[in-house]
Amino acid sequence: MPQATITTSSLKTIEFVLKLPTAKEVGVAGSFNNWNAAQTPLRKQRGGIWRASLALPPGRHEYRFVADGQWLNDPAAAESMPNDFGGRNAVCVV
């Protein structure tokens, strides 16, 4: 059976942004990094804005922010869906 191959030309850079001035540490956990927020830390910028850019393959990717150990919704997400823990995962479509 043939397998799909993802080339670097099919990847699209997505920017994750969260405004949370009081946070000490923020990461993004999702289907693209095996739900490991430590793998994708965001960098704090002026005004308490946290940012990270990731190159993602085409498809639907679910994610949540993790700030100081607390799982958070993305308030700017255009789409979300319920998760198995009673919360909601944001959805990014590439």
Short mmCIF file of N, CA and C in Angstrom, two decimals:
data_model
loop_
_atom_site.label_atom_id
_atom_site.label_comp_id
_atom_site.label_asym_id
_atom_site.label_seq_id
_atom_site.Cartn_x
_atom_site.Cartn_y
_atom_site.Cartn_z
N MET A 1 0.85 -1.18 0.00
CA MET A 1 0.00 0.00 0.00
C MET A 1 0.89 1.25 0.00
N PRO A 2 0.65 2.23 -0.88
CA PRO A 2 1.47 3.43 -0.92
C PRO A 2 1.27 4.27 0.34
N GLN A 3 2.33 4.95 0.74
CA GLN A 3 2.25 5.83 1.90
C GLN A 3 2.37 7.27 1.44
N ALA A 4 1.66 8.16 2.14
CA ALA A 4 1.74 9.58 1.82
C ALA A 4 3.09 10.13 2.25
N THR A 5 3.65 10.98 1.44
CA THR A 5 4.91 11.62 1.76
C THR A 5 4.67 13.11 1.89
N ILE A 6 5.16 13.68 2.98
CA ILE A 6 5.00 15.12 3.19
C ILE A 6 6.32 15.78 2.80
N THR A 7 6.25 16.66 1.84
CA THR A 7 7.44 17.40 1.43
C THR A 7 7.45 18.76 2.12
N THR A 8 8.63 19.33 2.23
CA THR A 8 8.72 20.63 2.89
C THR A 8 7.93 21.68 2.13
N SER A 9 7.74 21.49 0.83
CA SER A 9 6.98 22.48 0.06
C SER A 9 5.48 22.43 0.38
N SER A 10 5.01 21.32 0.98
CA SER A 10 3.59 21.23 1.32
C SER A 10 3.31 21.76 2.73
N LEU A 11 4.35 22.07 3.49
CA LEU A 11 4.17 22.59 4.83
C LEU A 11 3.78 24.07 4.78
N LYS A 12 2.98 24.48 5.77
CA LYS A 12 2.58 25.89 5.86
C LYS A 12 2.92 26.38 7.26
N THR A 13 3.52 27.55 7.34
CA THR A 13 3.88 28.11 8.64
C THR A 13 2.64 28.72 9.30
N ILE A 14 2.37 28.25 10.51
CA ILE A 14 1.24 28.72 11.30
C ILE A 14 1.79 29.39 12.54
N GLU A 15 1.27 30.55 12.88
CA GLU A 15 1.71 31.26 14.08
C GLU A 15 0.67 31.09 15.18
N PHE A 16 1.13 30.63 16.32
CA PHE A 16 0.30 30.50 17.51
C PHE A 16 0.58 31.70 18.41
N VAL A 17 -0.48 32.39 18.82
CA VAL A 17 -0.33 33.62 19.61
C VAL A 17 -1.31 33.59 20.77
N LEU A 18 -0.82 33.96 21.95
CA LEU A 18 -1.66 34.03 23.14
C LEU A 18 -1.24 35.23 23.96
N LYS A 19 -2.20 36.06 24.34
CA LYS A 19 -1.91 37.19 25.22
C LYS A 19 -2.19 36.75 26.65
N LEU A 20 -1.12 36.66 27.44
CA LEU A 20 -1.23 36.23 28.82
C LEU A 20 -0.06 36.82 29.61
N PRO A 21 -0.17 38.12 29.96
CA PRO A 21 0.96 38.83 30.58
C PRO A 21 1.47 38.21 31.88
N THR A 22 0.62 37.52 32.63
CA THR A 22 1.03 37.00 33.94
C THR A 22 1.74 35.65 33.85
N ALA A 23 1.73 35.01 32.70
CA ALA A 23 2.32 33.67 32.57
C ALA A 23 3.84 33.71 32.66
N LYS A 24 4.38 32.65 33.23
CA LYS A 24 5.84 32.49 33.32
C LYS A 24 6.36 31.59 32.20
N GLU A 25 5.49 30.65 31.75
CA GLU A 25 5.88 29.69 30.72
C GLU A 25 4.64 29.27 29.94
N VAL A 26 4.73 29.29 28.61
CA VAL A 26 3.59 28.91 27.75
C VAL A 26 4.09 28.00 26.64
N GLY A 27 3.31 26.97 26.35
CA GLY A 27 3.60 26.09 25.24
C GLY A 27 2.31 25.78 24.51
N VAL A 28 2.44 25.17 23.35
CA VAL A 28 1.25 24.72 22.62
C VAL A 28 1.38 23.21 22.45
N ALA A 29 0.30 22.52 22.83
CA ALA A 29 0.25 21.06 22.73
C ALA A 29 -0.84 20.70 21.74
N GLY A 30 -0.56 19.75 20.86
CA GLY A 30 -1.57 19.40 19.88
C GLY A 30 -1.28 18.10 19.17
N SER A 31 -2.14 17.80 18.23
CA SER A 31 -2.02 16.58 17.46
C SER A 31 -0.73 16.56 16.64
N PHE A 32 -0.12 17.71 16.42
CA PHE A 32 1.10 17.83 15.62
C PHE A 32 2.37 17.57 16.44
N ASN A 33 2.29 17.53 17.79
CA ASN A 33 3.47 17.27 18.61
C ASN A 33 3.18 16.25 19.72
N ASN A 34 2.23 15.37 19.47
CA ASN A 34 1.86 14.31 20.41
C ASN A 34 1.40 14.89 21.75
N TRP A 35 0.77 16.06 21.72
CA TRP A 35 0.21 16.73 22.89
C TRP A 35 1.28 17.02 23.95
N ASN A 36 2.46 17.38 23.49
CA ASN A 36 3.59 17.67 24.38
C ASN A 36 3.91 19.16 24.31
N ALA A 37 3.41 19.93 25.28
CA ALA A 37 3.61 21.38 25.28
C ALA A 37 5.07 21.75 25.44
N ALA A 38 5.87 20.92 26.11
CA ALA A 38 7.29 21.21 26.29
C ALA A 38 8.04 21.16 24.96
N GLN A 39 7.49 20.44 24.00
CA GLN A 39 8.13 20.32 22.69
C GLN A 39 7.98 21.62 21.88
N THR A 40 6.95 22.41 22.17
CA THR A 40 6.69 23.62 21.39
C THR A 40 6.45 24.80 22.33
N PRO A 41 7.51 25.34 22.92
CA PRO A 41 7.34 26.50 23.79
C PRO A 41 7.09 27.77 22.97
N LEU A 42 6.33 28.67 23.56
CA LEU A 42 6.12 29.99 22.96
C LEU A 42 7.11 30.95 23.60
N ARG A 43 7.48 32.01 22.87
CA ARG A 43 8.39 33.03 23.40
C ARG A 43 7.61 34.27 23.78
N LYS A 44 7.93 34.78 24.97
CA LYS A 44 7.24 35.98 25.46
C LYS A 44 7.79 37.22 24.78
N GLN A 45 6.87 38.08 24.37
CA GLN A 45 7.23 39.33 23.72
C GLN A 45 6.62 40.49 24.49
N ARG A 46 6.82 41.68 24.02
CA ARG A 46 6.26 42.86 24.69
C ARG A 46 4.76 42.77 24.84
N GLY A 47 4.26 43.34 25.93
CA GLY A 47 2.82 43.38 26.14
C GLY A 47 2.22 42.07 26.60
N GLY A 48 3.07 41.12 27.02
CA GLY A 48 2.55 39.85 27.49
C GLY A 48 2.05 38.94 26.39
N ILE A 49 2.52 39.16 25.16
CA ILE A 49 2.14 38.34 24.01
C ILE A 49 3.14 37.19 23.88
N TRP A 50 2.63 35.99 23.77
CA TRP A 50 3.45 34.79 23.58
C TRP A 50 3.26 34.30 22.14
N ARG A 51 4.37 33.90 21.48
CA ARG A 51 4.30 33.49 20.07
C ARG A 51 5.18 32.27 19.78
N ALA A 52 4.72 31.48 18.83
CA ALA A 52 5.53 30.40 18.26
C ALA A 52 5.04 30.16 16.84
N SER A 53 5.97 29.88 15.94
CA SER A 53 5.62 29.54 14.56
C SER A 53 6.01 28.09 14.30
N LEU A 54 5.10 27.36 13.66
CA LEU A 54 5.34 25.96 13.32
C LEU A 54 5.01 25.71 11.87
N ALA A 55 5.79 24.87 11.22
CA ALA A 55 5.49 24.43 9.86
C ALA A 55 4.67 23.16 9.96
N LEU A 56 3.41 23.23 9.54
CA LEU A 56 2.50 22.09 9.65
C LEU A 56 2.08 21.56 8.29
N PRO A 57 1.86 20.26 8.19
CA PRO A 57 1.38 19.68 6.93
C PRO A 57 -0.11 19.96 6.75
N PRO A 58 -0.60 19.81 5.54
CA PRO A 58 -2.03 20.01 5.28
C PRO A 58 -2.88 19.09 6.15
N GLY A 59 -4.03 19.59 6.56
CA GLY A 59 -4.96 18.80 7.34
C GLY A 59 -5.54 19.60 8.49
N ARG A 60 -6.28 18.88 9.35
CA ARG A 60 -6.89 19.48 10.55
C ARG A 60 -6.02 19.13 11.75
N HIS A 61 -5.65 20.13 12.50
CA HIS A 61 -4.79 19.94 13.67
C HIS A 61 -5.49 20.50 14.90
N GLU A 62 -5.64 19.67 15.93
CA GLU A 62 -6.24 20.12 17.19
C GLU A 62 -5.12 20.54 18.13
N TYR A 63 -5.40 21.54 18.98
CA TYR A 63 -4.39 22.00 19.91
C TYR A 63 -5.01 22.76 21.08
N ARG A 64 -4.19 22.94 22.14
CA ARG A 64 -4.53 23.79 23.28
C ARG A 64 -3.23 24.42 23.76
N PHE A 65 -3.36 25.57 24.40
CA PHE A 65 -2.22 26.20 25.04
C PHE A 65 -2.06 25.62 26.44
N VAL A 66 -0.82 25.58 26.94
CA VAL A 66 -0.55 25.17 28.31
C VAL A 66 0.31 26.29 28.93
N ALA A 67 -0.28 26.99 29.90
CA ALA A 67 0.41 28.11 30.56
C ALA A 67 0.61 27.76 32.02
N ASP A 68 1.86 27.72 32.44
CA ASP A 68 2.21 27.41 33.83
C ASP A 68 1.48 26.15 34.31
N GLY A 69 1.41 25.14 33.44
CA GLY A 69 0.81 23.86 33.78
C GLY A 69 -0.70 23.78 33.61
N GLN A 70 -1.34 24.89 33.26
CA GLN A 70 -2.80 24.91 33.10
C GLN A 70 -3.16 24.88 31.62
N TRP A 71 -4.06 23.95 31.24
CA TRP A 71 -4.50 23.83 29.85
C TRP A 71 -5.54 24.91 29.56
N LEU A 72 -5.34 25.64 28.46
CA LEU A 72 -6.20 26.79 28.12
C LEU A 72 -6.72 26.68 26.69
N ASN A 73 -7.91 27.21 26.48
CA ASN A 73 -8.46 27.34 25.13
C ASN A 73 -7.76 28.48 24.42
N ASP A 74 -7.79 28.45 23.11
CA ASP A 74 -7.29 29.56 22.30
C ASP A 74 -8.47 30.49 22.06
N PRO A 75 -8.49 31.68 22.69
CA PRO A 75 -9.63 32.59 22.53
C PRO A 75 -9.79 33.11 21.10
N ALA A 76 -8.73 33.01 20.29
CA ALA A 76 -8.79 33.52 18.92
C ALA A 76 -9.12 32.44 17.89
N ALA A 77 -9.32 31.21 18.33
CA ALA A 77 -9.57 30.11 17.39
C ALA A 77 -10.92 30.29 16.69
N ALA A 78 -10.91 30.13 15.39
CA ALA A 78 -12.15 30.24 14.61
C ALA A 78 -13.00 28.98 14.75
N GLU A 79 -12.38 27.87 15.10
CA GLU A 79 -13.10 26.60 15.20
C GLU A 79 -12.57 25.82 16.39
N SER A 80 -13.45 25.10 17.07
CA SER A 80 -13.04 24.23 18.17
C SER A 80 -13.96 23.03 18.22
N MET A 81 -13.54 22.01 18.98
CA MET A 81 -14.36 20.81 19.12
C MET A 81 -14.16 20.24 20.52
N PRO A 82 -15.16 19.53 21.03
CA PRO A 82 -15.04 18.95 22.37
C PRO A 82 -13.92 17.91 22.42
N ASN A 83 -13.26 17.84 23.59
CA ASN A 83 -12.26 16.80 23.77
C ASN A 83 -12.74 15.79 24.82
N ASP A 84 -11.96 14.77 25.06
CA ASP A 84 -12.35 13.69 25.97
C ASP A 84 -12.27 14.09 27.45
N PHE A 85 -11.79 15.30 27.73
CA PHE A 85 -11.59 15.73 29.11
C PHE A 85 -12.59 16.78 29.56
N GLY A 86 -13.64 17.00 28.76
CA GLY A 86 -14.67 17.97 29.11
C GLY A 86 -14.36 19.38 28.68
N GLY A 87 -13.25 19.58 28.01
CA GLY A 87 -12.89 20.90 27.48
C GLY A 87 -13.07 20.97 25.98
N ARG A 88 -12.44 21.95 25.38
CA ARG A 88 -12.52 22.11 23.94
C ARG A 88 -11.12 22.29 23.37
N ASN A 89 -10.86 21.62 22.26
CA ASN A 89 -9.62 21.79 21.52
C ASN A 89 -9.86 22.76 20.38
N ALA A 90 -8.92 23.68 20.21
CA ALA A 90 -8.97 24.56 19.04
C ALA A 90 -8.60 23.72 17.82
N VAL A 91 -9.08 24.12 16.66
CA VAL A 91 -8.79 23.42 15.42
C VAL A 91 -8.15 24.40 14.44
N CYS A 92 -7.02 23.99 13.89
CA CYS A 92 -6.32 24.78 12.88
C CYS A 92 -6.37 23.95 11.59
N VAL A 93 -6.88 24.54 10.53
CA VAL A 93 -6.96 23.84 9.26
C VAL A 93 -5.89 24.41 8.33
N VAL A 94 -5.00 23.53 7.88
CA VAL A 94 -3.90 23.95 7.00
C VAL A 94 -4.23 23.50 5.60
#
